[in-house]
């Protein structure tokens, strides 16, 4: 498929993750690990850990590729998932544009910044609660839109299930939807789109 290996660290012991990373280090290959816990990151060396995104990267990443992906979030609470996507894109050598805290609670913020996506080939939209931002973005922007529901919100938001269902039920034409909190998967989906359009 042409993608480098990405390691899902959640559920792995520290020693298991160390063995996997060591194999990449010996082979002089870069690797991205997602859902890395603090104790795992502490045991690893020579890499870059982003505590907010829960990612750990052993350089080198992939060479720079043509294209750009927009990252749009509804609120600050969505930032960890957006950060996971941003770090995945960086590891893949893909540029991104970040527009954060532009949800439907303050739609004027989105309208002021729509032009920042003009150079983007695809846009990832991160939103919890009822996730209306994904539908709004899909109505306003011409690029492929990938909705990423986040596990943000009170009560019936149900840890992202309401956002997931709302995005799946959207009447916005062509909105693609990822699983809850899957920033890495959304970045990889955008990379596939860029492969076809670049």
C-alpha atoms as a PDB file:
ATOM      1  CA  UNK A   1       0.000   0.000   0.000  1.00  0.00           C
ATOM      2  CA  UNK A   2       2.986   2.293   0.341  1.00  0.00           C
ATOM      3  CA  UNK A   3       2.309   3.348   3.927  1.00  0.00           C
ATOM      4  CA  UNK A   4       4.979   3.010   6.608  1.00  0.00           C
ATOM      5  CA  UNK A   5       4.146   0.846   9.598  1.00  0.00           C
ATOM      6  CA  UNK A   6       2.190   2.554  12.357  1.00  0.00           C
ATOM      7  CA  UNK A   7       2.160   0.917  15.774  1.00  0.00           C
ATOM      8  CA  UNK A   8      -0.960   1.009  17.938  1.00  0.00           C
ATOM      9  CA  UNK A   9       0.554   1.104  21.434  1.00  0.00           C
ATOM     10  CA  UNK A  10      -2.616   0.819  23.486  1.00  0.00           C
ATOM     11  CA  UNK A  11      -2.841  -2.621  25.067  1.00  0.00           C
ATOM     12  CA  UNK A  12       0.851  -3.345  24.594  1.00  0.00           C
ATOM     13  CA  UNK A  13       3.217  -3.687  27.535  1.00  0.00           C
ATOM     14  CA  UNK A  14       6.238  -1.420  27.792  1.00  0.00           C
ATOM     15  CA  UNK A  15       8.561  -4.299  26.897  1.00  0.00           C
ATOM     16  CA  UNK A  16       6.453  -5.313  23.897  1.00  0.00           C
ATOM     17  CA  UNK A  17       6.502  -1.784  22.535  1.00  0.00           C
ATOM     18  CA  UNK A  18      10.259  -1.465  23.171  1.00  0.00           C
ATOM     19  CA  UNK A  19      10.906  -4.651  21.169  1.00  0.00           C
ATOM     20  CA  UNK A  20       8.840  -3.384  18.245  1.00  0.00           C
ATOM     21  CA  UNK A  21      10.542   0.019  18.237  1.00  0.00           C
ATOM     22  CA  UNK A  22      13.999  -1.586  18.561  1.00  0.00           C
ATOM     23  CA  UNK A  23      13.336  -3.645  15.434  1.00  0.00           C
ATOM     24  CA  UNK A  24      12.638  -0.434  13.500  1.00  0.00           C
ATOM     25  CA  UNK A  25      15.669   1.272  15.011  1.00  0.00           C
ATOM     26  CA  UNK A  26      17.963  -1.608  13.993  1.00  0.00           C
ATOM     27  CA  UNK A  27      16.535  -1.505  10.468  1.00  0.00           C
ATOM     28  CA  UNK A  28      17.041   2.298  10.373  1.00  0.00           C
ATOM     29  CA  UNK A  29      13.340   2.809   9.708  1.00  0.00           C
ATOM     30  CA  UNK A  30      11.238   5.542  11.168  1.00  0.00           C
ATOM     31  CA  UNK A  31       8.045   4.569  12.946  1.00  0.00           C
ATOM     32  CA  UNK A  32       4.958   6.254  14.362  1.00  0.00           C
ATOM     33  CA  UNK A  33       3.312   4.868  17.486  1.00  0.00           C
ATOM     34  CA  UNK A  34      -0.161   6.023  18.499  1.00  0.00           C
ATOM     35  CA  UNK A  35      -2.023   5.874  21.831  1.00  0.00           C
ATOM     36  CA  UNK A  36       1.284   5.872  23.703  1.00  0.00           C
ATOM     37  CA  UNK A  37       1.008   5.966  27.495  1.00  0.00           C
ATOM     38  CA  UNK A  38       3.415   8.084  29.597  1.00  0.00           C
ATOM     39  CA  UNK A  39       5.207   5.027  31.020  1.00  0.00           C
ATOM     40  CA  UNK A  40       5.728   3.688  27.502  1.00  0.00           C
ATOM     41  CA  UNK A  41       7.087   7.007  26.249  1.00  0.00           C
ATOM     42  CA  UNK A  42       9.427   7.249  29.221  1.00  0.00           C
ATOM     43  CA  UNK A  43      10.972   3.883  28.351  1.00  0.00           C
ATOM     44  CA  UNK A  44      11.542   4.770  24.701  1.00  0.00           C
ATOM     45  CA  UNK A  45      14.554   6.799  23.563  1.00  0.00           C
ATOM     46  CA  UNK A  46      15.599   8.961  20.590  1.00  0.00           C
ATOM     47  CA  UNK A  47      12.023   9.738  19.573  1.00  0.00           C
ATOM     48  CA  UNK A  48       9.550  12.584  19.821  1.00  0.00           C
ATOM     49  CA  UNK A  49       6.625  12.116  22.198  1.00  0.00           C
ATOM     50  CA  UNK A  50       3.573  14.356  22.014  1.00  0.00           C
ATOM     51  CA  UNK A  51       1.730  13.895  25.288  1.00  0.00           C
ATOM     52  CA  UNK A  52      -1.441  15.610  24.085  1.00  0.00           C
ATOM     53  CA  UNK A  53      -1.698  13.556  20.887  1.00  0.00           C
ATOM     54  CA  UNK A  54      -0.349  10.416  22.597  1.00  0.00           C
ATOM     55  CA  UNK A  55       1.973   9.829  19.648  1.00  0.00           C
ATOM     56  CA  UNK A  56       5.656   8.888  19.593  1.00  0.00           C
ATOM     57  CA  UNK A  57       7.751   9.208  16.454  1.00  0.00           C
ATOM     58  CA  UNK A  58      11.134   7.685  15.719  1.00  0.00           C
ATOM     59  CA  UNK A  59      12.658   9.652  12.808  1.00  0.00           C
ATOM     60  CA  UNK A  60      12.981   9.668   9.923  1.00  0.00           C
ATOM     61  CA  UNK A  61       9.484  10.279   8.672  1.00  0.00           C
ATOM     62  CA  UNK A  62       8.524  10.012   5.018  1.00  0.00           C
ATOM     63  CA  UNK A  63       9.853  12.448   2.406  1.00  0.00           C
ATOM     64  CA  UNK A  64       7.708  15.513   1.758  1.00  0.00           C
ATOM     65  CA  UNK A  65       4.799  14.815  -0.559  1.00  0.00           C
ATOM     66  CA  UNK A  66       2.709  17.175  -2.650  1.00  0.00           C
ATOM     67  CA  UNK A  67      -0.669  18.253  -1.357  1.00  0.00           C
ATOM     68  CA  UNK A  68      -2.119  19.701   1.815  1.00  0.00           C
ATOM     69  CA  UNK A  69      -4.786  18.593   4.304  1.00  0.00           C
ATOM     70  CA  UNK A  70      -6.962  20.952   6.331  1.00  0.00           C
ATOM     71  CA  UNK A  71      -7.665  20.178   9.980  1.00  0.00           C
ATOM     72  CA  UNK A  72     -10.783  21.815  11.430  1.00  0.00           C
ATOM     73  CA  UNK A  73     -11.949  21.357  15.008  1.00  0.00           C
ATOM     74  CA  UNK A  74     -15.086  22.462  16.773  1.00  0.00           C
ATOM     75  CA  UNK A  75     -13.500  23.151  20.154  1.00  0.00           C
ATOM     76  CA  UNK A  76     -10.397  22.923  22.283  1.00  0.00           C
ATOM     77  CA  UNK A  77     -11.593  19.590  23.712  1.00  0.00           C
ATOM     78  CA  UNK A  78     -11.206  18.034  20.253  1.00  0.00           C
ATOM     79  CA  UNK A  79      -7.536  19.005  20.096  1.00  0.00           C
ATOM     80  CA  UNK A  80      -5.956  15.668  21.153  1.00  0.00           C
ATOM     81  CA  UNK A  81      -7.593  13.864  18.224  1.00  0.00           C
ATOM     82  CA  UNK A  82      -6.675  16.674  15.828  1.00  0.00           C
ATOM     83  CA  UNK A  83      -3.091  16.539  17.141  1.00  0.00           C
ATOM     84  CA  UNK A  84      -2.919  12.782  16.469  1.00  0.00           C
ATOM     85  CA  UNK A  85      -3.971  13.454  12.876  1.00  0.00           C
ATOM     86  CA  UNK A  86      -1.501  16.333  12.508  1.00  0.00           C
ATOM     87  CA  UNK A  87       1.387  14.195  13.746  1.00  0.00           C
ATOM     88  CA  UNK A  88       0.388  11.342  11.454  1.00  0.00           C
ATOM     89  CA  UNK A  89       0.359  13.708   8.475  1.00  0.00           C
ATOM     90  CA  UNK A  90       3.740  15.133   9.487  1.00  0.00           C
ATOM     91  CA  UNK A  91       5.185  11.604   9.693  1.00  0.00           C
ATOM     92  CA  UNK A  92       3.807  10.912   6.207  1.00  0.00           C
ATOM     93  CA  UNK A  93       5.434  14.096   4.852  1.00  0.00           C
ATOM     94  CA  UNK A  94       2.115  15.852   4.214  1.00  0.00           C
ATOM     95  CA  UNK A  95       1.579  19.535   4.997  1.00  0.00           C
ATOM     96  CA  UNK A  96      -1.500  20.626   6.916  1.00  0.00           C
ATOM     97  CA  UNK A  97      -3.450  23.754   7.785  1.00  0.00           C
ATOM     98  CA  UNK A  98      -4.974  23.888  11.279  1.00  0.00           C
ATOM     99  CA  UNK A  99      -8.097  25.864  12.139  1.00  0.00           C
ATOM    100  CA  UNK A 100      -9.198  25.172  15.699  1.00  0.00           C
ATOM    101  CA  UNK A 101     -12.108  26.172  17.935  1.00  0.00           C
ATOM    102  CA  UNK A 102     -14.413  27.067  15.048  1.00  0.00           C
ATOM    103  CA  UNK A 103     -17.532  25.059  15.934  1.00  0.00           C
ATOM    104  CA  UNK A 104     -21.217  25.873  15.603  1.00  0.00           C
ATOM    105  CA  UNK A 105     -21.270  27.516  19.051  1.00  0.00           C
ATOM    106  CA  UNK A 106     -19.526  30.433  17.304  1.00  0.00           C
ATOM    107  CA  UNK A 107     -20.115  30.075  13.541  1.00  0.00           C
ATOM    108  CA  UNK A 108     -18.639  33.514  12.830  1.00  0.00           C
ATOM    109  CA  UNK A 109     -15.209  32.066  13.690  1.00  0.00           C
ATOM    110  CA  UNK A 110     -15.490  29.508  10.888  1.00  0.00           C
ATOM    111  CA  UNK A 111     -16.679  32.004   8.263  1.00  0.00           C
ATOM    112  CA  UNK A 112     -13.707  34.259   8.990  1.00  0.00           C
ATOM    113  CA  UNK A 113     -11.256  31.430   8.305  1.00  0.00           C
ATOM    114  CA  UNK A 114     -12.773  29.447   5.445  1.00  0.00           C
ATOM    115  CA  UNK A 115     -10.301  30.922   2.949  1.00  0.00           C
ATOM    116  CA  UNK A 116      -7.434  29.252   4.856  1.00  0.00           C
ATOM    117  CA  UNK A 117      -8.563  25.940   3.347  1.00  0.00           C
ATOM    118  CA  UNK A 118      -8.287  27.176  -0.253  1.00  0.00           C
ATOM    119  CA  UNK A 119      -4.999  25.309  -0.835  1.00  0.00           C
ATOM    120  CA  UNK A 120      -6.157  22.083   0.850  1.00  0.00           C
ATOM    121  CA  UNK A 121      -6.939  18.926  -1.089  1.00  0.00           C
ATOM    122  CA  UNK A 122      -9.062  17.416   1.706  1.00  0.00           C
ATOM    123  CA  UNK A 123     -10.350  18.604   5.079  1.00  0.00           C
ATOM    124  CA  UNK A 124     -10.672  16.598   8.295  1.00  0.00           C
ATOM    125  CA  UNK A 125     -13.364  17.838  10.697  1.00  0.00           C
ATOM    126  CA  UNK A 126     -13.133  16.973  14.396  1.00  0.00           C
ATOM    127  CA  UNK A 127     -16.253  17.453  16.516  1.00  0.00           C
ATOM    128  CA  UNK A 128     -18.006  15.990  19.527  1.00  0.00           C
ATOM    129  CA  UNK A 129     -21.451  16.708  21.044  1.00  0.00           C
ATOM    130  CA  UNK A 130     -23.842  16.558  18.043  1.00  0.00           C
ATOM    131  CA  UNK A 131     -20.990  17.118  15.532  1.00  0.00           C
ATOM    132  CA  UNK A 132     -22.872  19.652  13.425  1.00  0.00           C
ATOM    133  CA  UNK A 133     -19.595  21.164  12.251  1.00  0.00           C
ATOM    134  CA  UNK A 134     -18.961  18.275   9.853  1.00  0.00           C
ATOM    135  CA  UNK A 135     -22.229  18.922   8.010  1.00  0.00           C
ATOM    136  CA  UNK A 136     -21.610  22.676   7.950  1.00  0.00           C
ATOM    137  CA  UNK A 137     -18.085  22.219   6.585  1.00  0.00           C
ATOM    138  CA  UNK A 138     -19.290  19.764   3.945  1.00  0.00           C
ATOM    139  CA  UNK A 139     -21.877  22.336   2.821  1.00  0.00           C
ATOM    140  CA  UNK A 140     -19.389  25.229   2.667  1.00  0.00           C
ATOM    141  CA  UNK A 141     -16.208  23.633   1.336  1.00  0.00           C
ATOM    142  CA  UNK A 142     -15.700  21.926  -2.049  1.00  0.00           C
ATOM    143  CA  UNK A 143     -12.954  19.500  -0.974  1.00  0.00           C
ATOM    144  CA  UNK A 144     -13.504  15.938   0.222  1.00  0.00           C
ATOM    145  CA  UNK A 145     -14.549  16.182   3.890  1.00  0.00           C
ATOM    146  CA  UNK A 146     -13.702  13.461   6.397  1.00  0.00           C
ATOM    147  CA  UNK A 147     -15.645  13.699   9.650  1.00  0.00           C
ATOM    148  CA  UNK A 148     -13.945  12.520  12.818  1.00  0.00           C
ATOM    149  CA  UNK A 149     -16.375  12.214  15.750  1.00  0.00           C
ATOM    150  CA  UNK A 150     -14.738  12.821  19.110  1.00  0.00           C
ATOM    151  CA  UNK A 151     -15.683  11.466  22.520  1.00  0.00           C
ATOM    152  CA  UNK A 152     -16.558  14.941  23.805  1.00  0.00           C
ATOM    153  CA  UNK A 153     -19.872  16.000  25.350  1.00  0.00           C
ATOM    154  CA  UNK A 154     -22.309  15.540  28.203  1.00  0.00           C
ATOM    155  CA  UNK A 155     -24.712  12.693  28.916  1.00  0.00           C
ATOM    156  CA  UNK A 156     -26.403  11.506  25.738  1.00  0.00           C
ATOM    157  CA  UNK A 157     -23.323  12.458  23.720  1.00  0.00           C
ATOM    158  CA  UNK A 158     -22.383   8.946  24.902  1.00  0.00           C
ATOM    159  CA  UNK A 159     -18.606   9.224  24.506  1.00  0.00           C
ATOM    160  CA  UNK A 160     -18.815  10.157  20.832  1.00  0.00           C
ATOM    161  CA  UNK A 161     -21.631   7.867  19.724  1.00  0.00           C
ATOM    162  CA  UNK A 162     -24.052  10.763  19.206  1.00  0.00           C
ATOM    163  CA  UNK A 163     -21.415  12.567  17.111  1.00  0.00           C
ATOM    164  CA  UNK A 164     -20.762   9.412  15.094  1.00  0.00           C
ATOM    165  CA  UNK A 165     -24.456   8.844  14.408  1.00  0.00           C
ATOM    166  CA  UNK A 166     -25.024  12.489  13.526  1.00  0.00           C
ATOM    167  CA  UNK A 167     -22.174  12.469  11.015  1.00  0.00           C
ATOM    168  CA  UNK A 168     -23.389   9.187   9.515  1.00  0.00           C
ATOM    169  CA  UNK A 169     -26.914  10.616   9.228  1.00  0.00           C
ATOM    170  CA  UNK A 170     -25.746  13.924   7.726  1.00  0.00           C
ATOM    171  CA  UNK A 171     -27.570  15.228   4.668  1.00  0.00           C
ATOM    172  CA  UNK A 172     -24.343  16.869   3.448  1.00  0.00           C
ATOM    173  CA  UNK A 173     -23.456  15.187   0.168  1.00  0.00           C
ATOM    174  CA  UNK A 174     -20.385  12.971   0.171  1.00  0.00           C
ATOM    175  CA  UNK A 175     -19.351  13.380   3.802  1.00  0.00           C
ATOM    176  CA  UNK A 176     -17.028  10.505   4.752  1.00  0.00           C
ATOM    177  CA  UNK A 177     -16.949   9.449   8.414  1.00  0.00           C
ATOM    178  CA  UNK A 178     -14.232   7.798  10.508  1.00  0.00           C
ATOM    179  CA  UNK A 179     -14.603   5.938  13.789  1.00  0.00           C
ATOM    180  CA  UNK A 180     -14.676   7.813  17.112  1.00  0.00           C
ATOM    181  CA  UNK A 181     -11.380   9.556  18.010  1.00  0.00           C
ATOM    182  CA  UNK A 182      -9.568   8.005  15.022  1.00  0.00           C
ATOM    183  CA  UNK A 183      -7.326  10.898  14.052  1.00  0.00           C
ATOM    184  CA  UNK A 184      -4.635   8.583  12.699  1.00  0.00           C
ATOM    185  CA  UNK A 185      -7.088   6.738  10.453  1.00  0.00           C
ATOM    186  CA  UNK A 186      -8.491  10.014   9.144  1.00  0.00           C
ATOM    187  CA  UNK A 187      -4.993  11.220   8.235  1.00  0.00           C
ATOM    188  CA  UNK A 188      -4.325   7.966   6.383  1.00  0.00           C
ATOM    189  CA  UNK A 189      -7.621   8.313   4.502  1.00  0.00           C
ATOM    190  CA  UNK A 190      -6.623  11.841   3.475  1.00  0.00           C
ATOM    191  CA  UNK A 191      -3.239  10.516   2.320  1.00  0.00           C
ATOM    192  CA  UNK A 192      -5.058   8.086   0.022  1.00  0.00           C
ATOM    193  CA  UNK A 193      -7.078  10.978  -1.430  1.00  0.00           C
ATOM    194  CA  UNK A 194      -3.873  12.940  -2.042  1.00  0.00           C
ATOM    195  CA  UNK A 195      -2.336   9.963  -3.800  1.00  0.00           C
ATOM    196  CA  UNK A 196      -5.198  10.053  -6.312  1.00  0.00           C
ATOM    197  CA  UNK A 197      -5.272  13.833  -6.766  1.00  0.00           C
ATOM    198  CA  UNK A 198      -1.564  14.775  -6.728  1.00  0.00           C
END
